[in-house]
Coordinates of C-alpha atoms and ligand atoms in Angstrom, one line a residue:
M1078 CA 58.6 -54.1 78.7
Y1079 CA 58.2 -51.1 76.5
K1080 CA 61.9 -50.4 76.7
I1081 CA 62.8 -53.9 75.7
L1082 CA 60.5 -53.7 72.7
T1083 CA 62.1 -50.4 71.6
I1084 CA 65.6 -51.9 71.8
C1085 CA 64.5 -54.9 69.8
N1086 CA 63.1 -52.6 67.1
L1087 CA 66.3 -50.6 67.0
V1088 CA 68.4 -53.8 66.7
F1089 CA 66.0 -55.0 63.9
L1090 CA 66.4 -51.7 62.0
L1091 CA 70.1 -51.8 62.4
C1092 CA 70.3 -55.3 61.0
I1093 CA 68.2 -54.3 58.0
Y1094 CA 70.5 -51.3 57.4
L1095 CA 73.6 -53.5 57.7
A1096 CA 72.2 -56.1 55.4
D1097 CA 71.4 -53.3 52.8
L1098 CA 74.9 -51.9 53.3
S1099 CA 76.7 -55.2 52.8
L1100 CA 74.6 -55.9 49.7
L1101 CA 75.6 -52.5 48.4
L1102 CA 79.2 -53.0 49.2
A1103 CA 79.3 -56.4 47.5
S1104 CA 77.7 -55.2 44.3
P1105 CA 79.7 -53.4 41.6
A1106 CA 78.8 -49.8 40.9
I1107 CA 76.8 -49.2 37.8
E1108 CA 78.3 -46.4 35.9
V1109 CA 75.8 -44.2 34.0
A1110 CA 76.8 -41.6 31.5
H1111 CA 74.5 -38.6 31.2
W1112 CA 74.2 -34.8 31.0
W1113 CA 71.5 -34.1 33.6
T1114 CA 73.2 -31.2 35.4
S1115 CA 70.6 -28.5 35.8
K1116 CA 69.1 -28.3 39.3
G1117 CA 65.9 -30.0 38.2
E1118 CA 67.7 -32.7 36.2
A1119 CA 70.2 -33.4 39.0
K1120 CA 67.3 -33.9 41.4
A1121 CA 65.6 -36.3 39.0
A1122 CA 68.8 -38.2 38.5
K1123 CA 69.3 -38.4 42.3
F1124 CA 65.9 -39.9 42.6
L1125 CA 66.8 -42.7 40.2
Q1126 CA 70.1 -43.3 42.0
N1127 CA 68.1 -43.9 45.2
A1128 CA 65.6 -46.2 43.5
L1129 CA 68.5 -48.3 42.2
K1130 CA 70.1 -48.3 45.6
K1131 CA 67.0 -50.0 47.0
R1132 CA 67.7 -52.9 44.6
G1133 CA 71.2 -53.1 46.1
Y1134 CA 73.2 -51.3 43.4
K1135 CA 75.2 -48.1 43.6
W1136 CA 74.9 -45.7 40.6
K1137 CA 78.1 -43.9 39.6
D1138 CA 77.8 -40.7 37.5
F1139 CA 79.8 -40.2 34.4
I1140 CA 78.9 -36.6 33.4
I1141 CA 79.1 -35.6 29.7
T1142 CA 78.6 -31.8 29.8
G1143 CA 76.4 -30.0 27.4
G1144 CA 72.6 -29.4 27.8
G1145 CA 70.5 -31.2 25.3
G1146 CA 72.9 -34.0 24.9
G1147 CA 75.9 -32.3 23.2
D1148 CA 78.0 -34.8 21.4
H1149 CA 77.8 -37.7 23.7
T1150 CA 78.3 -40.5 21.0
S1151 CA 81.9 -39.5 20.4
V1152 CA 82.7 -39.4 24.1
L1153 CA 81.3 -42.9 24.4
Q1154 CA 83.2 -44.2 21.5
A1155 CA 86.4 -42.9 23.2
R1156 CA 85.5 -44.8 26.3
V1157 CA 84.7 -48.0 24.4
S1158 CA 88.0 -47.8 22.5
L1159 CA 89.8 -47.5 25.8
G1160 CA 88.1 -50.8 26.8
T1161 CA 86.1 -49.2 29.6
P1162 CA 82.6 -48.5 28.5
P1163 CA 80.2 -47.3 31.2
S1164 CA 77.4 -49.8 32.1
A1165 CA 74.8 -47.5 30.7
V1166 CA 74.2 -44.2 28.9
I1167 CA 71.1 -42.0 28.8
T1168 CA 70.6 -41.1 25.2
F1169 CA 67.6 -40.4 22.9
M1170 CA 65.4 -43.2 21.6
G1171 CA 65.6 -44.2 18.0
P1172 CA 68.4 -43.0 15.6
N1173 CA 70.9 -42.5 18.4
V1174 CA 70.3 -45.9 19.8
W1175 CA 70.5 -47.5 16.3
D1176 CA 73.8 -45.5 15.7
L1177 CA 75.2 -46.8 19.0
G1178 CA 74.0 -50.3 18.1
S1179 CA 75.8 -50.2 14.7
K1180 CA 79.1 -49.0 16.3
L1181 CA 79.3 -50.5 19.8
K1182 CA 78.2 -53.8 21.4
L1183 CA 75.0 -53.4 23.3
A1184 CA 73.4 -55.6 26.0
N1185 CA 70.3 -57.5 25.0
L1186 CA 67.3 -56.7 27.2
D1187 CA 64.8 -59.0 25.5
K1188 CA 64.3 -61.2 28.6
V1189 CA 63.4 -58.4 30.9
A1190 CA 61.3 -56.7 28.2
F1191 CA 59.3 -59.8 27.3
R1192 CA 58.8 -60.9 30.9
N1193 CA 57.4 -57.5 31.8
N1194 CA 55.5 -57.0 28.5
W1195 CA 57.0 -53.7 27.5
K1196 CA 55.3 -53.9 24.1
K1197 CA 51.9 -53.5 25.8
K1198 CA 53.1 -50.8 28.1
L1199 CA 54.7 -48.5 25.6
H1200 CA 53.4 -46.2 22.8
P1201 CA 54.0 -48.2 19.5
L1202 CA 56.5 -45.5 18.4
V1203 CA 58.5 -45.7 21.6
N1204 CA 58.3 -49.5 21.6
R1205 CA 59.9 -49.6 18.1
M1206 CA 62.5 -46.9 18.9
V1207 CA 64.0 -48.7 21.9
Q1208 CA 64.8 -51.8 19.8
Y1209 CA 67.7 -52.4 17.5
K1210 CA 67.5 -55.1 14.8
G1211 CA 64.4 -56.6 16.6
H1212 CA 66.0 -56.7 20.1
Y1213 CA 65.3 -54.5 23.1
V1214 CA 68.5 -52.5 23.9
A1215 CA 67.2 -49.4 25.6
V1216 CA 64.9 -48.5 28.5
P1217 CA 62.6 -45.5 28.1
V1218 CA 62.2 -43.6 31.3
N1219 CA 59.9 -40.7 30.3
A1220 CA 58.2 -38.9 27.5
H1221 CA 59.2 -35.2 27.2
R1222 CA 57.0 -33.0 25.0
T1223 CA 59.3 -30.4 23.3
N1224 CA 56.7 -28.2 21.6
W1225 CA 55.6 -26.3 24.7
M1226 CA 55.3 -22.6 25.2
W1227 CA 56.0 -21.6 28.8
I1228 CA 54.4 -18.4 30.1
N1229 CA 55.0 -16.1 33.0
K1230 CA 51.4 -15.3 34.0
K1231 CA 52.1 -12.0 35.8
V1232 CA 54.0 -10.6 32.9
F1233 CA 51.1 -11.3 30.6
Q1234 CA 48.7 -9.7 33.1
K1235 CA 50.9 -6.6 33.4
A1236 CA 51.1 -6.3 29.6
K1237 CA 47.4 -7.0 29.3
A1238 CA 48.3 -9.6 26.7
K1239 CA 46.4 -12.6 25.5
I1240 CA 48.1 -16.0 25.0
P1241 CA 48.8 -16.4 21.3
R1242 CA 47.5 -19.5 19.5
T1243 CA 49.2 -18.9 16.1
W1244 CA 52.5 -17.4 15.0
N1245 CA 50.6 -14.4 13.5
E1246 CA 49.0 -13.8 16.9
F1247 CA 52.4 -14.3 18.6
F1248 CA 53.9 -11.2 16.9
Q1249 CA 51.0 -9.0 17.9
V1250 CA 51.3 -10.2 21.5
A1251 CA 55.1 -9.9 21.5
D1252 CA 54.8 -6.2 20.4
K1253 CA 52.5 -5.5 23.3
I1254 CA 54.8 -7.2 25.8
K1255 CA 57.8 -5.4 24.4
K1256 CA 56.0 -2.1 24.8
A1257 CA 55.2 -2.9 28.4
G1258 CA 59.0 -3.3 29.0
F1259 CA 59.5 -7.1 29.1
I1260 CA 61.5 -9.4 26.9
P1261 CA 58.8 -11.3 24.9
L1262 CA 60.8 -14.4 24.1
A1263 CA 63.5 -15.9 26.3
H1264 CA 65.7 -17.9 24.1
G1265 CA 69.1 -19.6 24.7
G1266 CA 71.1 -19.3 21.5
E1267 CA 72.7 -22.8 21.4
P1268 CA 72.3 -24.9 18.2
W1269 CA 70.0 -27.5 19.9
Q1270 CA 67.8 -24.7 21.3
D1271 CA 67.6 -23.0 18.0
A1272 CA 66.6 -26.3 16.5
T1273 CA 63.9 -26.7 19.2
L1274 CA 62.4 -23.3 18.3
F1275 CA 62.7 -24.0 14.6
E1276 CA 60.8 -27.3 14.9
S1277 CA 57.9 -25.5 16.7
V1278 CA 57.8 -22.8 14.1
L1279 CA 57.9 -25.4 11.3
L1280 CA 55.0 -27.3 12.8
G1281 CA 53.0 -24.2 13.5
I1282 CA 53.3 -23.2 9.9
G1283 CA 53.4 -26.4 7.9
G1284 CA 51.8 -28.9 10.3
A1285 CA 52.6 -32.5 11.1
S1286 CA 52.7 -33.8 7.5
F1287 CA 55.1 -31.1 6.4
H1288 CA 57.3 -32.1 9.4
K1289 CA 57.3 -35.7 8.2
K1290 CA 58.1 -34.8 4.6
T1291 CA 60.9 -32.4 5.5
L1292 CA 62.5 -33.5 8.8
V1293 CA 61.8 -37.3 8.8
D1294 CA 61.7 -38.2 5.1
M1295 CA 64.0 -35.3 4.1
N1296 CA 62.2 -34.8 0.8
E1297 CA 64.2 -32.1 -0.9
K1298 CA 61.2 -30.8 -2.9
Y1299 CA 59.4 -30.0 0.4
I1300 CA 62.5 -28.6 2.1
N1301 CA 63.3 -26.2 -0.7
S1302 CA 59.7 -24.8 -0.8
P1303 CA 57.8 -21.5 -0.2
T1304 CA 56.5 -23.0 3.1
M1305 CA 60.1 -23.6 4.3
V1306 CA 61.0 -20.0 3.3
K1307 CA 58.1 -18.8 5.5
V1308 CA 59.5 -20.9 8.4
F1309 CA 62.8 -19.2 8.0
Q1310 CA 61.2 -15.7 7.7
T1311 CA 59.3 -16.4 10.9
M1312 CA 62.5 -17.5 12.7
R1313 CA 64.3 -14.3 11.5
R1314 CA 61.4 -12.1 12.8
L1315 CA 61.5 -13.8 16.2
K1316 CA 65.0 -12.5 16.7
N1317 CA 63.6 -9.0 17.3
Y1318 CA 61.8 -10.2 20.4
M1319 CA 64.9 -11.7 22.1
D1320 CA 67.4 -10.0 24.4
K1321 CA 71.0 -9.3 23.3
D1322 CA 72.4 -11.9 25.7
S1323 CA 70.7 -14.8 24.1
P1324 CA 73.6 -16.3 22.2
G1325 CA 75.2 -19.2 24.0
R1326 CA 72.9 -19.0 27.0
S1327 CA 72.0 -22.3 28.7
W1328 CA 68.3 -23.3 28.7
D1329 CA 68.0 -23.2 32.5
N1330 CA 69.4 -19.7 32.7
T1331 CA 66.9 -18.8 30.0
T1332 CA 64.1 -20.3 32.1
N1333 CA 65.3 -18.2 35.0
M1334 CA 64.3 -15.1 33.0
L1335 CA 60.7 -16.3 33.2
I1336 CA 61.0 -17.2 36.8
N1337 CA 62.4 -13.8 37.7
G1338 CA 59.7 -12.0 35.7
K1339 CA 62.0 -10.5 33.1
A1340 CA 60.6 -12.4 30.1
A1341 CA 57.2 -13.5 29.1
M1342 CA 57.6 -16.8 27.0
Q1343 CA 60.0 -19.6 26.3
I1344 CA 59.5 -22.3 23.7
M1345 CA 61.1 -25.4 25.1
G1346 CA 60.6 -29.0 26.3
D1347 CA 59.0 -29.7 29.6
W1348 CA 62.3 -30.2 31.5
V1349 CA 61.6 -26.4 32.0
K1350 CA 58.9 -27.3 34.4
G1351 CA 61.4 -29.1 36.7
E1352 CA 63.1 -25.7 37.2
F1353 CA 59.9 -23.9 37.9
L1354 CA 58.8 -26.4 40.5
L1355 CA 62.2 -26.4 42.2
Q1356 CA 61.7 -22.7 42.8
N1357 CA 58.3 -23.2 44.2
K1358 CA 56.5 -21.8 41.2
K1359 CA 53.0 -23.3 40.6
P1360 CA 51.5 -24.2 37.3
G1361 CA 48.2 -22.2 36.7
K1362 CA 49.2 -19.6 39.3
D1363 CA 52.8 -18.5 38.5
F1364 CA 53.3 -20.1 35.1
L1365 CA 51.2 -21.6 32.3
C1366 CA 52.0 -24.2 29.7
R1367 CA 50.4 -24.1 26.2
P1368 CA 51.3 -25.8 23.0
A1369 CA 53.6 -23.6 21.0
P1370 CA 51.7 -21.4 18.5
G1371 CA 50.0 -23.6 15.8
N1372 CA 51.1 -26.8 17.6
Q1373 CA 47.7 -27.7 19.0
G1374 CA 47.0 -31.4 18.6
I1375 CA 50.7 -32.3 18.0
F1376 CA 52.9 -34.0 20.6
V1377 CA 56.6 -33.7 19.7
I1378 CA 58.1 -36.6 21.6
D1379 CA 61.6 -36.8 23.1
V1380 CA 62.3 -39.9 25.1
D1381 CA 65.3 -40.4 27.2
A1382 CA 66.4 -44.0 26.9
F1383 CA 69.0 -45.9 28.9
V1384 CA 71.2 -48.0 26.6
M1385 CA 73.2 -50.7 28.3
F1386 CA 76.6 -51.7 26.9
K1387 CA 77.8 -55.3 26.8
V1388 CA 79.9 -55.9 29.9
K1389 CA 81.8 -58.9 30.9
K1390 CA 81.4 -59.0 34.7
K1391 CA 78.4 -61.1 35.8
G1392 CA 77.8 -58.6 38.7
L1393 CA 77.6 -55.8 36.3
Q1394 CA 75.2 -57.7 34.0
K1395 CA 72.9 -58.3 36.9
G1396 CA 73.1 -54.6 37.9
Q1397 CA 72.1 -53.6 34.4
I1398 CA 69.0 -55.8 34.6
A1399 CA 68.2 -54.3 38.0
L1400 CA 68.6 -50.9 36.5
A1401 CA 66.2 -51.8 33.6
Q1402 CA 63.6 -53.1 36.0
T1403 CA 63.9 -50.1 38.3
L1404 CA 63.4 -47.7 35.3
M1405 CA 60.3 -49.4 34.1
E1406 CA 58.8 -49.7 37.6
P1407 CA 55.5 -47.7 37.4
S1408 CA 56.0 -46.0 40.8
V1409 CA 59.6 -45.0 39.9
Q1410 CA 58.4 -43.6 36.5
K1411 CA 55.7 -41.7 38.3
R1412 CA 57.9 -40.0 40.9
F1413 CA 60.8 -39.5 38.6
N1414 CA 58.7 -37.7 36.0
L1415 CA 57.0 -35.6 38.6
I1416 CA 60.4 -34.1 39.3
K1417 CA 61.7 -34.1 35.7
G1418 CA 58.7 -32.3 34.2
S1419 CA 57.9 -35.0 31.7
I1420 CA 55.3 -37.8 31.8
P1421 CA 55.9 -41.6 32.1
S1422 CA 56.6 -43.6 29.0
H1423 CA 54.9 -46.5 30.8
L1424 CA 51.3 -46.0 29.8
G1425 CA 49.9 -47.9 32.8
V1426 CA 50.8 -45.0 35.2
S1427 CA 47.7 -43.1 36.2
S1428 CA 47.5 -39.3 35.9
K1429 CA 46.7 -38.9 39.6
G1430 CA 49.2 -36.5 41.2
F1431 CA 50.2 -34.9 37.9
D1432 CA 49.6 -31.2 37.5
S1433 CA 47.5 -29.6 34.7
C1434 CA 50.6 -29.6 32.3
G1435 CA 51.4 -33.2 33.0
R1436 CA 47.7 -34.3 32.5
Q1437 CA 47.5 -32.3 29.3
S1438 CA 50.6 -34.1 28.0
M1439 CA 49.2 -37.5 29.0
R1440 CA 46.0 -36.9 27.1
S1441 CA 47.9 -35.6 24.1
L1442 CA 50.2 -38.6 24.0
R1443 CA 47.1 -40.9 23.8
K1444 CA 45.0 -39.0 21.3
D1445 CA 47.1 -36.5 19.4
K1446 CA 49.5 -36.8 16.5
V1447 CA 52.8 -38.0 18.0
V1448 CA 55.8 -36.7 16.1
P1449 CA 59.4 -37.7 16.7
A1450 CA 61.6 -34.7 17.9
F1451 CA 63.9 -33.6 15.1
A1452 CA 65.8 -31.3 17.6
F1453 CA 66.6 -34.4 19.8
V1454 CA 67.8 -36.7 17.0
Q1455 CA 64.6 -38.7 16.9
A1456 CA 63.4 -37.8 13.4
N1457 CA 66.4 -38.6 11.2
T1458 CA 70.0 -39.9 11.5
P1459 CA 72.6 -38.3 13.7
T1460 CA 74.6 -37.3 10.6
S1461 CA 71.6 -35.6 8.9
H1462 CA 70.5 -34.0 12.2
K1463 CA 74.0 -32.5 12.7
A1464 CA 74.2 -31.1 9.2
M1465 CA 70.7 -29.6 9.3
V1466 CA 71.0 -28.1 12.8
H1467 CA 74.3 -26.6 11.7
L1468 CA 72.5 -24.9 8.8
I1469 CA 69.6 -23.7 10.9
T1470 CA 72.0 -22.1 13.5
S1471 CA 74.2 -20.5 10.8
F1472 CA 71.1 -18.9 9.3
F1473 CA 69.9 -17.8 12.7
N1474 CA 73.3 -16.1 13.5
S1475 CA 73.8 -14.5 10.1
D1476 CA 72.0 -12.5 7.4
M1477 CA 71.7 -15.5 5.1
P1478 CA 68.6 -14.8 2.8
T1479 CA 65.6 -17.0 3.7
K1480 CA 65.4 -18.4 0.1
D1481 CA 69.1 -19.5 0.4
A1482 CA 68.4 -21.0 3.8
A1483 CA 65.7 -23.3 2.4
K1484 CA 67.9 -24.2 -0.6
N1485 CA 70.9 -24.9 1.7
L1486 CA 68.8 -27.0 4.0
A1487 CA 67.8 -29.2 1.1
L1488 CA 71.4 -29.5 0.1
M1489 CA 72.4 -30.5 3.7
A1490 CA 69.6 -33.1 3.6
R1491 CA 70.9 -34.5 0.3
I1492 CA 74.6 -34.7 1.2
S1493 CA 73.9 -36.2 4.6
K1494 CA 71.4 -38.9 3.6
Ligands
GAL1010 C1 67.1 -33.2 26.4 C2 66.8 -34.3 27.3 C3 66.0 -33.9 28.4 C4 66.6 -32.6 29.1 C5 67.1 -31.6 28.1 C6 68.0 -30.5 28.6 O1 68.0 -33.6 25.4 O2 66.0 -35.3 26.5 O3 65.9 -34.9 29.4 O4 67.5 -33.0 30.0 O5 67.9 -32.2 27.1 O6 69.2 -30.8 29.1

């Protein structure tokens, strides 16, 4: 009797497997363009692929190389002009989505958004930034906080250093760490990483309202100001605390310097946590997360949003809806963000299971000042962003006087408006 039952169970499982397989074979593959190639990012992407598979759709990768997003809009435009747009692209919410909307035909996701009441489930800023001309066109899958300072706990203990809360304190601490034989600040010298650091320095010196006036409103009077000169002076000073191999290094190789105990701090978004966790490092024990100096009470938000392109095939259209539903599923957002290092953009997901960094982020998103990330094209247009980041990087890699840098940044803002 027992044997017969076991055989029946096996046959039943086989039938389910075959049904799943036939559904998968019958459905077209959903091609998703993205740049998630670090170990942690790839694991998170794999999780989404499996979640979509459960709804009967295969996810096909279209990798656009370049951490931080690189220049993915131009690659996409090329694909569209060839008449073969991917089904979806992972981009940043807001200006990039609007830019894609103005150049390419996007799928309308209103039905799935209204049916599932996205408006109530998202932070008002996110809800606005996933719409184009009043229609939902993008699905937010996370909320990354970019103004974090990551800390190797042991290095701090060995150097007998205290965690800095302001940029002034940072330099005292960094001197101590340098004397103890460690690299105080691990930094990858790529333009987008320079911009991430710049944004945290700017917020730590000028605060959230200065951020709005300069990087969102691009008010020239505030850009070309003594406060901005101080921001550039601080950036220049930071160079003394980086290693000589910094230029061009990827963010994940930079994080490895903390993981291997060579460096003490990195100012970077919480995708960094994905790398720590993959190497079995524990928050609180091996590494710590704190707001970047002077950034207490400010959440710089970077949301990865899936934009769907208008496709002709009915099967693909259904697949896009299935992808949108998968991505906004609370259990998917929870497990995905536990891997990626970020927190869910779906506000209904409980903080249970998240570590201290995740819970800190969740609290901050609800009660702090939420500021759109300039370094991730969420504060101003892609054109202005490009021009301003170019100037910041040029300054950082030359001996441009700080007063000229502030003046030139204002000029960049004017000509790119
Ligand atoms: C950001 C993106 C994150 C993370 C990071 C590093 O642009 O929003 O999801 O992947 O780049 O590649």
